[in-house]
GROMACS .gro file of C-alpha atoms in nm:
model
  292
    1MET     CA    1   1.806  -7.751   2.729
    2ALA     CA    2   1.688  -7.737   2.387
    3TYR     CA    3   1.882  -7.680   2.049
    4GLU     CA    4   1.751  -7.443   1.779
    5ASN     CA    5   1.612  -7.617   1.478
    6THR     CA    6   1.637  -7.398   1.159
    7ASP     CA    7   1.427  -7.468   0.870
    8ASP     CA    8   1.703  -7.685   0.719
    9GLY     CA    9   1.803  -7.819   1.033
   10GLY     CA   10   2.055  -8.092   1.048
   11ALA     CA   11   1.911  -8.302   0.739
   12ALA     CA   12   2.129  -8.515   0.535
   13ALA     CA   13   2.199  -8.455   0.181
   14SER     CA   14   1.940  -8.729   0.113
   15ALA     CA   15   1.745  -8.974   0.330
   16GLY     CA   16   1.979  -9.244   0.287
   17GLY     CA   17   2.279  -9.037   0.306
   18GLY     CA   18   2.358  -9.000  -0.067
   19ALA     CA   19   2.508  -8.733  -0.278
   20GLY     CA   20   2.349  -8.420  -0.430
   21ALA     CA   21   2.349  -8.172  -0.149
   22GLU     CA   22   2.292  -7.787  -0.146
   23PRO     CA   23   2.574  -7.689   0.089
   24GLY     CA   24   2.569  -7.450   0.388
   25VAL     CA   25   2.790  -7.341   0.662
   26SER     CA   26   2.733  -7.306   1.028
   27ASP     CA   27   2.928  -7.033   1.200
   28SER     CA   28   2.795  -7.117   1.537
   29LEU     CA   29   2.918  -7.487   1.524
   30ARG     CA   30   3.266  -7.370   1.414
   31THR     CA   31   3.274  -7.117   1.698
   32PHE     CA   32   3.141  -7.362   1.945
   33GLY     CA   33   3.407  -7.620   1.845
   34ALA     CA   34   3.699  -7.363   1.878
   35PHE     CA   35   3.580  -7.287   2.216
   36VAL     CA   36   3.579  -7.628   2.306
   37GLN     CA   37   3.928  -7.698   2.168
   38ALA     CA   38   4.060  -7.387   2.357
   39LEU     CA   39   3.916  -7.503   2.691
   40ARG     CA   40   4.059  -7.859   2.632
   41GLU     CA   41   4.397  -7.724   2.555
   42HIS     CA   42   4.391  -7.498   2.847
   43ALA     CA   43   4.314  -7.806   3.060
   44GLY     CA   44   4.634  -7.977   2.910
   45LEU     CA   45   4.416  -8.246   2.759
   46SER     CA   46   4.491  -8.424   2.414
   47ARG     CA   47   4.168  -8.524   2.210
   48GLU     CA   48   4.220  -8.875   2.314
   49GLU     CA   49   4.253  -8.792   2.683
   50PHE     CA   50   3.944  -8.562   2.650
   51GLY     CA   51   3.764  -8.827   2.449
   52ASP     CA   52   3.798  -9.085   2.733
   53LEU     CA   53   3.656  -8.840   2.987
   54VAL     CA   54   3.342  -8.751   2.783
   55ARG     CA   55   3.309  -9.117   2.651
   56PHE     CA   56   3.328  -9.008   2.291
   57SER     CA   57   3.613  -9.118   2.044
   58LYS     CA   58   3.873  -8.880   1.957
   59HIS     CA   59   3.739  -8.869   1.605
   60THR     CA   60   3.401  -8.737   1.742
   61VAL     CA   61   3.590  -8.477   1.949
   62ALA     CA   62   3.789  -8.376   1.652
   63SER     CA   63   3.462  -8.333   1.430
   64ILE     CA   64   3.286  -8.133   1.708
   65GLU     CA   65   3.596  -7.904   1.749
   66GLN     CA   66   3.610  -7.837   1.375
   67GLY     CA   67   3.255  -7.760   1.349
   68ARG     CA   68   3.155  -8.048   1.134
   69ARG     CA   69   2.919  -8.216   1.390
   70MET     CA   70   2.649  -8.092   1.618
   71PRO     CA   71   2.722  -8.194   1.980
   72ASP     CA   72   2.457  -8.382   2.146
   73LEU     CA   73   2.339  -8.307   2.496
   74ASP     CA   74   2.554  -8.581   2.659
   75PHE     CA   75   2.867  -8.442   2.515
   76VAL     CA   76   2.775  -8.083   2.635
   77GLU     CA   77   2.720  -8.216   2.981
   78ARG     CA   78   3.029  -8.428   3.007
   79ALA     CA   79   3.252  -8.168   2.852
   80GLU     CA   80   3.123  -7.922   3.126
   81ALA     CA   81   3.219  -8.158   3.389
   82ALA     CA   82   3.556  -8.231   3.236
   83LEU     CA   83   3.647  -7.872   3.172
   84GLY     CA   84   3.580  -7.698   3.501
   85ASN     CA   85   3.194  -7.670   3.509
   86THR     CA   86   3.217  -7.314   3.394
   87GLY     CA   87   2.866  -7.327   3.233
   88ALA     CA   88   2.989  -7.160   2.921
   89LEU     CA   89   2.927  -7.480   2.701
   90ARG     CA   90   2.592  -7.534   2.844
   91ARG     CA   91   2.502  -7.161   2.771
   92ALA     CA   92   2.627  -7.158   2.429
   93ALA     CA   93   2.470  -7.492   2.316
   94PRO     CA   94   2.130  -7.362   2.275
   95HIS     CA   95   2.222  -7.104   2.024
   96LEU     CA   96   2.375  -7.370   1.789
   97SER     CA   97   2.217  -7.360   1.440
   98ARG     CA   98   2.250  -7.612   1.162
   99GLN     CA   99   2.272  -7.455   0.818
  100ALA     CA  100   2.313  -7.796   0.649
  101GLY     CA  101   2.382  -7.895   0.303
  102LEU     CA  102   2.066  -8.085   0.194
  103ALA     CA  103   1.899  -8.155  -0.140
  104SER     CA  104   1.609  -7.941  -0.203
  105TRP     CA  105   1.351  -8.226  -0.245
  106PHE     CA  106   1.455  -8.335   0.122
  107ARG     CA  107   1.373  -8.021   0.302
  108GLN     CA  108   1.004  -8.092   0.364
  109TRP     CA  109   1.091  -8.430   0.524
  110ALA     CA  110   1.357  -8.272   0.723
  111ARG     CA  111   1.126  -8.039   0.889
  112VAL     CA  112   0.889  -8.336   0.969
  113GLU     CA  113   1.170  -8.536   1.095
  114THR     CA  114   1.311  -8.279   1.351
  115THR     CA  115   1.001  -8.282   1.553
  116ALA     CA  116   0.885  -8.656   1.508
  117ILE     CA  117   0.811  -8.886   1.801
  118SER     CA  118   0.848  -9.191   1.594
  119LEU     CA  119   1.082  -9.258   1.286
  120TYR     CA  120   1.073  -9.585   1.091
  121THR     CA  121   1.334  -9.647   0.830
  122TYR     CA  122   1.390  -9.938   0.598
  123GLU     CA  123   1.710  -9.903   0.380
  124CYS     CA  124   1.840 -10.138   0.110
  125ARG     CA  125   2.111  -9.909  -0.035
  126VAL     CA  126   2.335  -9.763   0.217
  127VAL     CA  127   2.356  -9.747   0.615
  128PRO     CA  128   2.079  -9.486   0.703
  129GLY     CA  129   2.236  -9.125   0.739
  130LEU     CA  130   2.140  -9.120   1.117
  131LEU     CA  131   2.366  -9.413   1.188
  132GLN     CA  132   2.658  -9.332   0.970
  133THR     CA  133   3.016  -9.267   1.090
  134GLU     CA  134   3.200  -8.970   0.948
  135ALA     CA  135   3.437  -9.204   0.743
  136TYR     CA  136   3.130  -9.377   0.622
  137ALA     CA  137   2.944  -9.068   0.510
  138ARG     CA  138   3.270  -8.956   0.355
  139ALA     CA  139   3.293  -9.279   0.145
  140VAL     CA  140   2.929  -9.274   0.043
  141SER     CA  141   2.951  -8.909  -0.074
  142LEU     CA  142   3.275  -8.972  -0.279
  143ASP     CA  143   3.112  -9.294  -0.441
  144VAL     CA  144   2.836  -9.128  -0.633
  145PRO     CA  145   2.925  -8.894  -0.926
  146PRO     CA  146   2.964  -8.614  -0.973
  147LEU     CA  147   3.245  -8.583  -0.715
  148PRO     CA  148   3.198  -8.276  -0.484
  149ASP     CA  149   3.465  -8.024  -0.425
  150PRO     CA  150   3.649  -8.021  -0.082
  151GLU     CA  151   3.448  -7.756   0.060
  152GLU     CA  152   3.119  -7.909  -0.064
  153LEU     CA  153   3.210  -8.232   0.085
  154GLU     CA  154   3.268  -8.099   0.427
  155GLN     CA  155   2.946  -7.936   0.424
  156ARG     CA  156   2.772  -8.235   0.327
  157ILE     CA  157   2.927  -8.440   0.598
  158THR     CA  158   2.861  -8.169   0.855
  159ALA     CA  159   2.488  -8.178   0.763
  160ARG     CA  160   2.471  -8.555   0.794
  161LEU     CA  161   2.653  -8.570   1.125
  162ALA     CA  162   2.459  -8.287   1.276
  163ARG     CA  163   2.127  -8.471   1.201
  164GLN     CA  164   2.233  -8.752   1.433
  165GLU     CA  165   2.127  -8.510   1.720
  166LEU     CA  166   1.783  -8.645   1.687
  167LEU     CA  167   1.898  -8.986   1.824
  168ALA     CA  168   1.963  -8.836   2.182
  169VAL     CA  169   1.761  -8.993   2.453
  170THR     CA  170   1.772  -8.663   2.634
  171ARG     CA  171   1.529  -8.528   2.379
  172LYS     CA  172   1.178  -8.435   2.529
  173PRO     CA  173   1.019  -8.663   2.429
  174PRO     CA  174   1.275  -8.890   2.302
  175THR     CA  175   1.193  -9.010   1.949
  176ALA     CA  176   1.142  -9.374   1.896
  177PHE     CA  177   1.347  -9.517   1.612
  178SER     CA  178   1.308  -9.844   1.419
  179PHE     CA  179   1.555  -9.932   1.145
  180ILE     CA  180   1.547 -10.222   0.922
  181VAL     CA  181   1.873 -10.258   0.702
  182GLU     CA  182   1.959 -10.528   0.448
  183GLN     CA  183   2.231 -10.748   0.558
  184ALA     CA  184   2.377 -10.708   0.202
  185VAL     CA  185   2.443 -10.333   0.277
  186LEU     CA  186   2.638 -10.435   0.601
  187GLU     CA  187   2.848 -10.682   0.411
  188ARG     CA  188   2.937 -10.454   0.117
  189TRP     CA  189   3.223 -10.286   0.292
  190THR     CA  190   3.164  -9.939   0.185
  191GLY     CA  191   3.487  -9.750   0.233
  192GLY     CA  192   3.693 -10.070   0.312
  193GLU     CA  193   3.756 -10.296   0.611
  194CYS     CA  194   3.857  -9.997   0.849
  195VAL     CA  195   3.549  -9.789   0.775
  196THR     CA  196   3.329 -10.093   0.800
  197ARG     CA  197   3.480 -10.195   1.135
  198GLU     CA  198   3.426  -9.860   1.263
  199GLN     CA  199   3.057  -9.855   1.124
  200PHE     CA  200   2.988 -10.177   1.301
  201GLY     CA  201   3.112 -10.047   1.618
  202ARG     CA  202   2.906  -9.728   1.590
  203LEU     CA  203   2.602  -9.948   1.526
  204LEU     CA  204   2.662 -10.152   1.823
  205GLU     CA  205   2.710  -9.864   2.051
  206LEU     CA  206   2.392  -9.715   1.946
  207ILE     CA  207   2.184 -10.027   1.975
  208GLU     CA  208   2.331 -10.120   2.321
  209ARG     CA  209   2.333  -9.751   2.462
  210ASN     CA  210   2.018  -9.582   2.302
  211TRP     CA  211   1.706  -9.759   2.455
  212ASN     CA  212   1.503  -9.549   2.198
  213VAL     CA  213   1.669  -9.738   1.890
  214GLU     CA  214   1.550 -10.070   1.747
  215PHE     CA  215   1.769 -10.216   1.484
  216GLN     CA  216   1.688 -10.523   1.278
  217VAL     CA  217   1.874 -10.683   0.985
  218MET     CA  218   1.691 -10.845   0.684
  219PRO     CA  219   1.876 -11.149   0.623
  220LEU     CA  220   2.050 -11.225   0.286
  221ARG     CA  221   1.815 -11.509   0.228
  222GLN     CA  222   1.439 -11.421   0.278
  223PRO     CA  223   1.210 -11.578   0.030
  224SER     CA  224   0.925 -11.357   0.144
  225HIS     CA  225   1.022 -10.989   0.129
  226ALA     CA  226   0.773 -10.695   0.150
  227GLY     CA  227   1.024 -10.434   0.065
  228MET     CA  228   1.091 -10.501  -0.292
  229ASP     CA  229   0.964 -10.172  -0.410
  230GLY     CA  230   1.268  -9.984  -0.230
  231PRO     CA  231   1.328  -9.780   0.088
  232ILE     CA  232   1.059  -9.682   0.318
  233MET     CA  233   1.059  -9.389   0.553
  234LEU     CA  234   0.764  -9.311   0.799
  235ALA     CA  235   0.741  -9.044   1.079
  236GLU     CA  236   0.471  -8.970   1.336
  237THR     CA  237   0.437  -8.610   1.458
  238PRO     CA  238   0.368  -8.490   1.794
  239GLU     CA  239  -0.002  -8.456   1.694
  240ASN     CA  240   0.006  -8.817   1.595
  241ARG     CA  241  -0.012  -8.745   1.224
  242TRP     CA  242   0.194  -8.964   1.010
  243PHE     CA  243   0.393  -8.879   0.703
  244ALA     CA  244   0.622  -9.078   0.453
  245TYR     CA  245   0.894  -9.000   0.235
  246SER     CA  246   1.004  -9.165  -0.088
  247GLU     CA  247   1.334  -9.107  -0.273
  248GLY     CA  248   1.499  -9.191  -0.598
  249GLN     CA  249   1.794  -9.093  -0.820
  250GLN     CA  250   1.794  -8.708  -0.770
  251ASN     CA  251   1.440  -8.669  -0.652
  252GLY     CA  252   1.224  -8.731  -0.354
  253ARG     CA  253   0.877  -8.655  -0.233
  254LEU     CA  254   0.683  -8.605   0.099
  255ILE     CA  255   0.385  -8.812   0.126
  256ALA     CA  256   0.086  -8.693   0.305
  257ASN     CA  257  -0.202  -8.911   0.141
  258SER     CA  258  -0.349  -9.138   0.410
  259ARG     CA  259  -0.403  -9.416   0.172
  260GLU     CA  260  -0.037  -9.420   0.043
  261ILE     CA  261   0.077  -9.400   0.407
  262SER     CA  262  -0.136  -9.690   0.523
  263LEU     CA  263   0.008  -9.894   0.247
  264LEU     CA  264   0.364  -9.803   0.347
  265GLN     CA  265   0.284  -9.889   0.705
  266GLN     CA  266   0.145 -10.225   0.619
  267ARG     CA  267   0.477 -10.292   0.432
  268TYR     CA  268   0.698 -10.172   0.708
  269ALA     CA  269   0.480 -10.396   0.959
  270LYS     CA  270   0.547 -10.699   0.732
  271LEU     CA  271   0.926 -10.623   0.705
  272ARG     CA  272   0.952 -10.603   1.086
  273SER     CA  273   0.810 -10.961   1.082
  274GLN     CA  274   1.043 -11.084   0.800
  275ALA     CA  275   1.355 -10.935   0.936
  276LEU     CA  276   1.568 -11.084   1.214
  277THR     CA  277   1.474 -11.003   1.580
  278PRO     CA  278   1.662 -10.705   1.746
  279GLU     CA  279   1.841 -10.965   1.960
  280ASP     CA  280   1.940 -11.185   1.657
  281SER     CA  281   2.028 -10.864   1.468
  282LEU     CA  282   2.275 -10.761   1.752
  283GLY     CA  283   2.445 -11.099   1.746
  284LEU     CA  284   2.490 -11.080   1.361
  285LEU     CA  285   2.653 -10.754   1.397
  286LYS     CA  286   2.894 -10.872   1.657
  287ARG     CA  287   2.981 -11.173   1.445
  288LEU     CA  288   3.026 -10.955   1.142
  289ARG     CA  289   3.256 -10.723   1.323
  290GLY     CA  290   3.449 -11.008   1.481
  291ALA     CA  291   3.514 -11.164   1.135
  292LEU     CA  292   3.701 -10.846   1.022
   0.00000   0.00000   0.00000
């Protein structure tokens, strides 16, 4: 089963999950969510009970039912089993579209990203948008002036969460992800203690469940650092062509020049060697969560 990808499909407001989006609304997501809610209530299940059956949190269930999040394939299949195997959700899922609120400068990258077979991200500002919880995405959106109005805020968060469909291991072929995130970003406590604890839980769940996700932490003390010029995003297309994306304050650009891409690939390779190993990064995450 494949989901529809619109031109603006599922991208975050920006590569790192910041502000400045051009909002959009997806009626198909709202309709699908209302249908899930009706079936759940007909079965006499609370959101928490249903969440236990489909192995998603009650907050994720709420986001899907309210049309704020694109359901991934695991959710659709488990929901079918939990709600009577009518086939209705399975048939409806391919028709979902994502009219996401995303910055105009991000759209070209979003098109590349939705079909990429490899995606590499180094981030020194925030947790990457693909890994954010809803609460973290909300906190980031409210941190950066100007403040969005309530409708725009919801559209922006819907866009960011819908983009996370790309992480699914059931995609054919599944995308191979590499993330390198600065330890300082994790210890910033964006949104406060509760938001941070939930965000750590989300990261641990993804790392341990999604075999296509490699996550590394750049330690606080690293005398040799190849990422001093800022975030790096690299993508490999099904045709094995590479693209990169660079973003700053209220702007960004897609990079197709092979020399520039080669330079960024060299920097990213160096960052991988300088960051903690995936195993040590997992251990650090567990210690950070345990300290909260």
